[in-house]
Coordinates of C-alpha atoms in Angstrom, one line a residue:
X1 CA 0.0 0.0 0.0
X2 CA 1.3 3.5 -1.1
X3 CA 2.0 6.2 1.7
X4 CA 1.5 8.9 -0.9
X5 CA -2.2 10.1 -0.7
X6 CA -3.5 9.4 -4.5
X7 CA -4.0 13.0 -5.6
X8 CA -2.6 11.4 -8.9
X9 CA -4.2 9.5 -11.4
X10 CA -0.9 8.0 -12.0
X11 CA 0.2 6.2 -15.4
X12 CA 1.5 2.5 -15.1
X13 CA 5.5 3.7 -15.9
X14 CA 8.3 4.2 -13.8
X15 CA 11.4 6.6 -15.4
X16 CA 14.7 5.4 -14.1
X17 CA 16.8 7.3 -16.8
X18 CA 16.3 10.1 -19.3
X19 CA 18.0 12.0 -22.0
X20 CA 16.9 14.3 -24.0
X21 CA 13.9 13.4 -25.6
X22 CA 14.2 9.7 -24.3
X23 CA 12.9 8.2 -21.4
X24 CA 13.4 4.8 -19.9
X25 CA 11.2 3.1 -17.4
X26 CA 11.6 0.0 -15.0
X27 CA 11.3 -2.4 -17.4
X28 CA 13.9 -1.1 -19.6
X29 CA 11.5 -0.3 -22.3
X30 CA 12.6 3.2 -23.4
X31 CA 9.5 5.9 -24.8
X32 CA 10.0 9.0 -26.6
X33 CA 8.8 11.0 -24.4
X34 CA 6.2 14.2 -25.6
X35 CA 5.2 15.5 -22.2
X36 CA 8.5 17.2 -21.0
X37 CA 7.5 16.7 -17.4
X38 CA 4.0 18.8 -18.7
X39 CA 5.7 21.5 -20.3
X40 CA 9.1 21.6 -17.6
X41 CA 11.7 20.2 -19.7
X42 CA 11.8 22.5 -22.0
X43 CA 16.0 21.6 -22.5
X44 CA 15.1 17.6 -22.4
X45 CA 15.9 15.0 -19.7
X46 CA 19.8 15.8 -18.2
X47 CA 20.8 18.2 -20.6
X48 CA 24.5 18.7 -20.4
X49 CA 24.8 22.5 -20.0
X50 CA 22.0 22.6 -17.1
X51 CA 23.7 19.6 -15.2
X52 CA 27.3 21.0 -15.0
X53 CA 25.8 24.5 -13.6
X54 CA 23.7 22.5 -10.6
X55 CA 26.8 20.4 -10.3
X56 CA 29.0 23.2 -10.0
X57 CA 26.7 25.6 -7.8
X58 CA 26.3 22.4 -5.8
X59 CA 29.8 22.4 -4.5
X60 CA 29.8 26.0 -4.1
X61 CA 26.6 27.0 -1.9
X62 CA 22.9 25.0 -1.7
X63 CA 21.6 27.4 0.1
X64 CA 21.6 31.0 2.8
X65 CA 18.3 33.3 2.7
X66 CA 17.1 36.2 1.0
X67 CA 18.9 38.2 3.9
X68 CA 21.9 37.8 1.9
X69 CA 22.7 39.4 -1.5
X70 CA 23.5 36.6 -4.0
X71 CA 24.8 37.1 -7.4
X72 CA 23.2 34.4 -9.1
X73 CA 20.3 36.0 -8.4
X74 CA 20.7 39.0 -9.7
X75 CA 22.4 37.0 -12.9
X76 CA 19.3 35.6 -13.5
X77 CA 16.6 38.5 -12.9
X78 CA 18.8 40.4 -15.1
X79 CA 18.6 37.6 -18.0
X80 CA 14.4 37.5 -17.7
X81 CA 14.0 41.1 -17.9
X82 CA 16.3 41.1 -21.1
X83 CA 14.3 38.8 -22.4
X84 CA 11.1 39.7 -21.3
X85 CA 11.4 43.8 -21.7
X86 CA 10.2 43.9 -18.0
X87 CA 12.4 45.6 -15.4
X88 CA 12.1 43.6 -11.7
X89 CA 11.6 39.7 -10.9
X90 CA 10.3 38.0 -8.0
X91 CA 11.7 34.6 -7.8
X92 CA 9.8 32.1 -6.2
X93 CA 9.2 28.2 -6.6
X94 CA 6.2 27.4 -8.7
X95 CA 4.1 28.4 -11.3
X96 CA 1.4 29.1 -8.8
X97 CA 3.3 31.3 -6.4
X98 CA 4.6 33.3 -9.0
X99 CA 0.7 34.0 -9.7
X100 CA 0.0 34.1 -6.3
X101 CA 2.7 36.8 -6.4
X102 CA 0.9 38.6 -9.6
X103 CA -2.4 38.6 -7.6
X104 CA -1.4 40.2 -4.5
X105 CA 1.3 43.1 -6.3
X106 CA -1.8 43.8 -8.4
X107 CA -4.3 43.7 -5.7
X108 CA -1.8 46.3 -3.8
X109 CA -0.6 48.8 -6.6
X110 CA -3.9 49.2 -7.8
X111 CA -5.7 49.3 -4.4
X112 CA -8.2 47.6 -6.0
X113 CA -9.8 43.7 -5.5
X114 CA -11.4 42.6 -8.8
X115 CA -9.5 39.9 -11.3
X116 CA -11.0 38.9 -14.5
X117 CA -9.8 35.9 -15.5
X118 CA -11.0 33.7 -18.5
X119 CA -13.7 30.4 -18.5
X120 CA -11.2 27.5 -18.9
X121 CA -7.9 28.8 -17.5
X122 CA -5.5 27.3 -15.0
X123 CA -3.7 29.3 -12.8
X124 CA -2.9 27.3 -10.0
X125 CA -4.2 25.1 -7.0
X126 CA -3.3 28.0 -4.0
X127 CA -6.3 29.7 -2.7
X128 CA -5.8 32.3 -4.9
X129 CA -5.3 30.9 -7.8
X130 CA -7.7 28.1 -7.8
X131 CA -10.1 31.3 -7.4
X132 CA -8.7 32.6 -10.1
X133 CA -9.0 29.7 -12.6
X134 CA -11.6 29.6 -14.7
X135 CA -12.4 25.5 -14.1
X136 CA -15.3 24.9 -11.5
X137 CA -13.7 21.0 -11.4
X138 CA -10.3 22.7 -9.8
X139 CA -12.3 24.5 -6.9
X140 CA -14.9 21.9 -6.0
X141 CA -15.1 21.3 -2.3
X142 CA -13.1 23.5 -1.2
X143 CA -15.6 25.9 0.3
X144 CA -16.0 29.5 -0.1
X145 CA -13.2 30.7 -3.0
X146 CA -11.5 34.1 -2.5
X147 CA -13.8 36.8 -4.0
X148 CA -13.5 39.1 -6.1
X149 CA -12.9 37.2 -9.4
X150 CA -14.8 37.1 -12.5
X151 CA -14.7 35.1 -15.2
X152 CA -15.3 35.6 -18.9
X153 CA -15.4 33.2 -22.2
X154 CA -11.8 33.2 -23.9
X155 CA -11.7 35.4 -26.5
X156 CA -14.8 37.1 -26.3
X157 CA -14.8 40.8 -26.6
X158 CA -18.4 41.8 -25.1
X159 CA -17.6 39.4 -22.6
X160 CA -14.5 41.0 -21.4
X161 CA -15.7 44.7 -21.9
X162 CA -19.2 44.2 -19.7
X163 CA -16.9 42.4 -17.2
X164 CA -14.2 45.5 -16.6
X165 CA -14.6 48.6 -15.1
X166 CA -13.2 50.9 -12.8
X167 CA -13.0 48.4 -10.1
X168 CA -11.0 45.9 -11.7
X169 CA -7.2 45.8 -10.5
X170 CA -6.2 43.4 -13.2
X171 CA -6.8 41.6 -15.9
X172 CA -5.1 37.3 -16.3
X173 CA -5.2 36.0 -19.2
X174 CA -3.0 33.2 -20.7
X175 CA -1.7 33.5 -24.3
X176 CA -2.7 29.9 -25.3
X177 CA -4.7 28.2 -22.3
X178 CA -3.0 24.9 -22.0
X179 CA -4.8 23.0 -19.4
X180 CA -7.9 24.5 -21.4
X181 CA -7.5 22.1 -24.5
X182 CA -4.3 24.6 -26.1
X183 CA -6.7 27.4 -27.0
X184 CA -4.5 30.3 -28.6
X185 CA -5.4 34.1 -28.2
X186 CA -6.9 35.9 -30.7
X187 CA -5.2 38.8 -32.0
X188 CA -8.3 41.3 -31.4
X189 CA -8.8 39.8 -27.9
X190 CA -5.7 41.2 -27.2
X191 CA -6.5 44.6 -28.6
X192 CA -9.8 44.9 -26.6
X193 CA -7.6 43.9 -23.8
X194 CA -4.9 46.5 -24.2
X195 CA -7.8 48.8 -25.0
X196 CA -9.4 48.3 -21.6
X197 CA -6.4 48.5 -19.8
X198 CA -5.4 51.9 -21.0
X199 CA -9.0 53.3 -20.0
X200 CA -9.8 51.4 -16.3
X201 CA -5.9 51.5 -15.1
X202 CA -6.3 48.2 -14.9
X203 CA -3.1 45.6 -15.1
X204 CA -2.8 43.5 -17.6
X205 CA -1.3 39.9 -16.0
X206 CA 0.0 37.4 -18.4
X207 CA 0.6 33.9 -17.1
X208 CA 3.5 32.6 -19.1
X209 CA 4.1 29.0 -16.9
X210 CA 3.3 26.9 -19.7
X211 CA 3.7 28.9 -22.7
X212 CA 7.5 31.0 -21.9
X213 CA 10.7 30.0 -22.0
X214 CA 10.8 29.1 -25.8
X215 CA 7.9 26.7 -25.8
X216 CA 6.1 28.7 -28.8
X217 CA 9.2 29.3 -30.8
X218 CA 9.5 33.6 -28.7
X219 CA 11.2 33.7 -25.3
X220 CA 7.2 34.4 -24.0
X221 CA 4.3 34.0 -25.9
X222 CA 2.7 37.6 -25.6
X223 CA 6.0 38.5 -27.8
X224 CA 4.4 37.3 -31.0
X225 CA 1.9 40.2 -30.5
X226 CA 2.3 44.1 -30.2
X227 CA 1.8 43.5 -26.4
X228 CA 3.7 44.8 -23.2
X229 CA 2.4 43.4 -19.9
X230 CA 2.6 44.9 -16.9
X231 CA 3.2 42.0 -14.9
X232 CA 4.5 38.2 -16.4
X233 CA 4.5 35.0 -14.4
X234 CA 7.1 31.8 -15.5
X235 CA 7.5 28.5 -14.1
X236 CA 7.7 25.0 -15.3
X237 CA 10.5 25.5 -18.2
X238 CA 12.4 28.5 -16.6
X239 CA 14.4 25.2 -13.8
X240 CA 14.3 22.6 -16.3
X241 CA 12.6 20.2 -13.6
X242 CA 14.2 22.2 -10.3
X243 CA 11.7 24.0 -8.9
X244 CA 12.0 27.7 -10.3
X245 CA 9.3 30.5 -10.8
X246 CA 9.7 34.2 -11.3
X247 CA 7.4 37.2 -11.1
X248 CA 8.4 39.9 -13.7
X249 CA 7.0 43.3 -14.1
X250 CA 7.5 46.9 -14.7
X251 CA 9.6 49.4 -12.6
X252 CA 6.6 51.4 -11.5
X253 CA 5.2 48.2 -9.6
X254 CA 8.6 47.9 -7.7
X255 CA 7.5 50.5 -5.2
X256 CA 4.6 48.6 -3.9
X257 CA 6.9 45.2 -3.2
X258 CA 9.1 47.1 -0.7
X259 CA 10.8 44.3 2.2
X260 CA 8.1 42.7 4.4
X261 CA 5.7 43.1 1.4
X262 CA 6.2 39.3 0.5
X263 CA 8.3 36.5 0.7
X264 CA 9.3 32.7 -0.1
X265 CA 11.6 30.4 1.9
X266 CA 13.2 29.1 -0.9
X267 CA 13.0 31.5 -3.7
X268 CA 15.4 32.5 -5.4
X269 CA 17.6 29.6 -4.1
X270 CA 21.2 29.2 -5.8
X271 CA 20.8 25.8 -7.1
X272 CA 17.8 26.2 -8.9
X273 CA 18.9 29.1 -10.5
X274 CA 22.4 28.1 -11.8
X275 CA 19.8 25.7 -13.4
X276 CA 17.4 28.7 -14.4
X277 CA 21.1 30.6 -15.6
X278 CA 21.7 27.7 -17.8
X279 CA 18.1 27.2 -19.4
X280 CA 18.0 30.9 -20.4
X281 CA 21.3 31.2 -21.7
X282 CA 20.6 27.9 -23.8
X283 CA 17.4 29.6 -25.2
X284 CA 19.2 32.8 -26.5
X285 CA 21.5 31.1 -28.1
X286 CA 21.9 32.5 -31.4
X287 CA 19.4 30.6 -33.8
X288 CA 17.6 28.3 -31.0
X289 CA 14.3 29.5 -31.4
X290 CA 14.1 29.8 -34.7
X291 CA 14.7 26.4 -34.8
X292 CA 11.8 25.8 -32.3
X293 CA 9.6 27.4 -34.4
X294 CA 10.9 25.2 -37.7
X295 CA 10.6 22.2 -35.7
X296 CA 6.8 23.4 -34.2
X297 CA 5.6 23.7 -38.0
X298 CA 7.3 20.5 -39.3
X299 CA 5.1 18.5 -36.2
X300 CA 2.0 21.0 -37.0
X301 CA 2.6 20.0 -40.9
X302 CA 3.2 16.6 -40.5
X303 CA 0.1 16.1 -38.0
X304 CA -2.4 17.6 -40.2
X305 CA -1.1 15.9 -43.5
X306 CA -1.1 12.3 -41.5
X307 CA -4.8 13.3 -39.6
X308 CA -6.3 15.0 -42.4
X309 CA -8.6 12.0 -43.3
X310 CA -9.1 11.4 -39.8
X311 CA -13.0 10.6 -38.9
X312 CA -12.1 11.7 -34.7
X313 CA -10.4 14.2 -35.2
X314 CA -11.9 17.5 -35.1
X315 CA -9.0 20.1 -35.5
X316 CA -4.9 20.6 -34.8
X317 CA -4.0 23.7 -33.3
X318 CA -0.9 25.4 -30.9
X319 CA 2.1 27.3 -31.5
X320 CA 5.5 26.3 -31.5
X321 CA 6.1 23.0 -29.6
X322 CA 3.1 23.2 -27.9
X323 CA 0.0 21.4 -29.7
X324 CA -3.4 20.4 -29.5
X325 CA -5.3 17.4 -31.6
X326 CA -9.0 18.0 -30.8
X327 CA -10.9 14.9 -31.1
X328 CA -15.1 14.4 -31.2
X329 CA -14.3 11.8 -28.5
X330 CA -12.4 11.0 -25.2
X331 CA -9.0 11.1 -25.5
X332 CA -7.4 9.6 -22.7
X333 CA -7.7 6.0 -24.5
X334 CA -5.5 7.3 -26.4
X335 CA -3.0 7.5 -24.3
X336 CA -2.0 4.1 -23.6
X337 CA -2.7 2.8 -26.8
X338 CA 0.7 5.5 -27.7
X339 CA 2.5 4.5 -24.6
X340 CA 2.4 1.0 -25.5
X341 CA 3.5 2.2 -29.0
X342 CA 6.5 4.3 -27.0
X343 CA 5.1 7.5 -27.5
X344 CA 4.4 9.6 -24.2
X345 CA 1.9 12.6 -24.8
X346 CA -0.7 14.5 -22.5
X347 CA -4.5 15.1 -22.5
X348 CA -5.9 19.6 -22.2
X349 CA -9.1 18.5 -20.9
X350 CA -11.4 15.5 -22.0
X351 CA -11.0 15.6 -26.0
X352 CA -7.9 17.0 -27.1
X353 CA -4.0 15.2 -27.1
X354 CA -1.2 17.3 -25.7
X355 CA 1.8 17.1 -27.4
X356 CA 4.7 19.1 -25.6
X357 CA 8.3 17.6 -26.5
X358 CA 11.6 19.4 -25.4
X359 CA 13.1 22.2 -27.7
X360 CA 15.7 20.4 -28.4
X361 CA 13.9 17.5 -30.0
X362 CA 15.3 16.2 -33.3
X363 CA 13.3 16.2 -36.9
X364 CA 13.7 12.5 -36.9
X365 CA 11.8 12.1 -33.7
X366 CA 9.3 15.0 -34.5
X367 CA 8.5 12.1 -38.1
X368 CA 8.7 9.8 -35.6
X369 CA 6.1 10.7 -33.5
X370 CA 3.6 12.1 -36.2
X371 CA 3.7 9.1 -37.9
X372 CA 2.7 6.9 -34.6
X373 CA 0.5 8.9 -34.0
X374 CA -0.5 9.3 -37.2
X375 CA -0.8 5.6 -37.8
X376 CA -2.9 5.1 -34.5
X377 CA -5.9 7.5 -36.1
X378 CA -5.4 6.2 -39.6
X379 CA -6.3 2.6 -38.2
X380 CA -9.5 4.3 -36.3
X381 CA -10.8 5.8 -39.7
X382 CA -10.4 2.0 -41.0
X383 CA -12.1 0.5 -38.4
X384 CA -15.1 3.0 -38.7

């Protein structure tokens, strides 16, 4: 009997060893593996770079406090904001404190309580940010939520507009909702947005944990848009599987997140970041997301020319290495029908397949997966 409590619906596999894009489980059986950790290992299972720099902060420091002025730190804040255009980070340990952290510096600059968030979003599972997500399912049973949110349909403009006002501290909103079936933005959503920021002075939040760090082929996804946040949350790919999350936004917010104002334990801890240090500097290599963006059209291409005859399937969407096959049916028997194949992959709610594979996966494995998957649905359309 486990000792864990079974908050997991957890898959029959256990990983021994990874690299790269490989994973091997007890059995020795080794699976290609399309989840990256959900969306963490952006870099792939032990990549080289990101080992040496834990390794070598390992022998130097593990950890102090945020008492102490630490150089890594500051290292890494200053990397984010180059590539983010924002000014000050808060580093924390999670996607979900890092919008826990967006919440409150909103809440508290603005001296204002409303957040409109979207129908279908996930922000987190804190108190906060299971009150802001937009999925009854995350906040059943948990009594009352935190008030003060409302929640609109994704991309609709009347929606959004009757929802704001003068009240409304901020505005979260998630360039493609990836828990939400990988639903992109639409490109006049986001100019109703901007537009009702400018007139309420409300702040505009964008929750990068899934979609930043490279995953859509742009350091952050609000960066394939004429769009400047105010405030940016990251996570999951910033560590690389160490548990890293950051809080950017602009210099005018840095006066309302003076000391005492908030705080984490562990954020900002040396390790993690020598591993954040190492992710970012991977990603700006010259000509490394351009290449993630090559690579997310060869899988989008070779996906829709493999499912195009497919009876189930209802549409392929996402951006860069992060997509979404919506199917007129379940999909989670899916699932292991591809694991048994070696193919690992996710669901985004009940119909659509997750496909998320490190930025560093190869074309080979990118045909390689398409045509599994490919040849899974092409035997369904038979069989129908």
């Amino acid at each position: 009997m486990s000792s864990l409590f079974p908050t997991y619906a957890r898959w029959n596999i256990e990983p021994v060893k990874g690299e790269g894009t490989s994973l091997v489980d007890q059995s020795g059986k080794e699976y290609l593996d399309f989840t990256s950790g959900i969306g963490v290992l952006n870099l792939g299972h032990c990549h080289p770079a990101v080992t040496e720099a834990v390794k070598a902060q390992l022998e130097a420091l593990w950890h102090t406090s945020n008492l102490f002025t630490l150089q890594i730190q500051e290292e890494a804040a200053s990397l984010l904001t180059g590539l983010s255009g924002l000014d000050r980070v808060f580093f924390c340990n999670s996607g979900a404190e890092a919008n826990e952290a967006a919440i409150k510096l909103a809440r508290k600059a603005t001296g204002r309580s409303k957040v409109v968030t979207c129908l279908q979003s996930f922000h987190g599972r804190t108190f906060a940010t299971m009150a802001a997500t937009g999925q009854e399912k995350v906040r059943t049973g948990y009594g009352t939520m935190l008030e003060s949110f409302s929640y609109v349909e994704f991309n609709n403009l009347e929606a959004l507009e009757r929802a704001c006002g003068e009240d409304t501290a901020a505005i979260m909103v998630e360039m493609i909702q990836g828990e939400g079936g990988i639903r992109p933005i639409q490109e006049g959503y986001i100019e109703k947005i901007k537009e009702i920021c400018q007139k309420t002075g409300a702040l505009l939040i964008v929750d990068e944990v899934q979609t930043g760090i490279g995953r859509t082929g742009k350091a952050f996804a609000f960066q394939h848009f004429n769009l400047q946040p105010d405030i940016v949350t990251s996570a999951k790919g910033l560590g690389n599987g160490l548990p890293v999350g950051a809080m950017l936004g602009s210099e005018v917010l840095s006066a309302h997140f003076g000391p005492g104002s908030h705080g984490s334990t562990f954020g900002g801890n040396p390790v993690c970041l020598a591993s954040a240090k190492a992710v970012l500097k991977e990603i700006s290599r010259n000509g490394f997301l351009e290449e993630v963006n090559e690579k997310g059209k060869l899988l989008l291409q070779g996906l829709k020319d493999g499912l195009g005859n497919a009876e189930v399937v209802k549409e392929i969407r996402g951006k860069g290495l992060m997509i979404g096959i919506e199917l007129k049916e379940e999909a989670a028997p899916y699932l292991e029908v591809l694991q048994d194949k070696g193919l690992l992959v996710l669901t985004a709610g009940p119909n659509v397949l997750r496909l998320l594979p490190p930025l560093t996966v190869t074309r080979d494995e990118i045909q390689s997966a398409a045509n599994m998957i490919s040849g899974l649905f092409a035997k369904k359309t038979q069989a129908v």
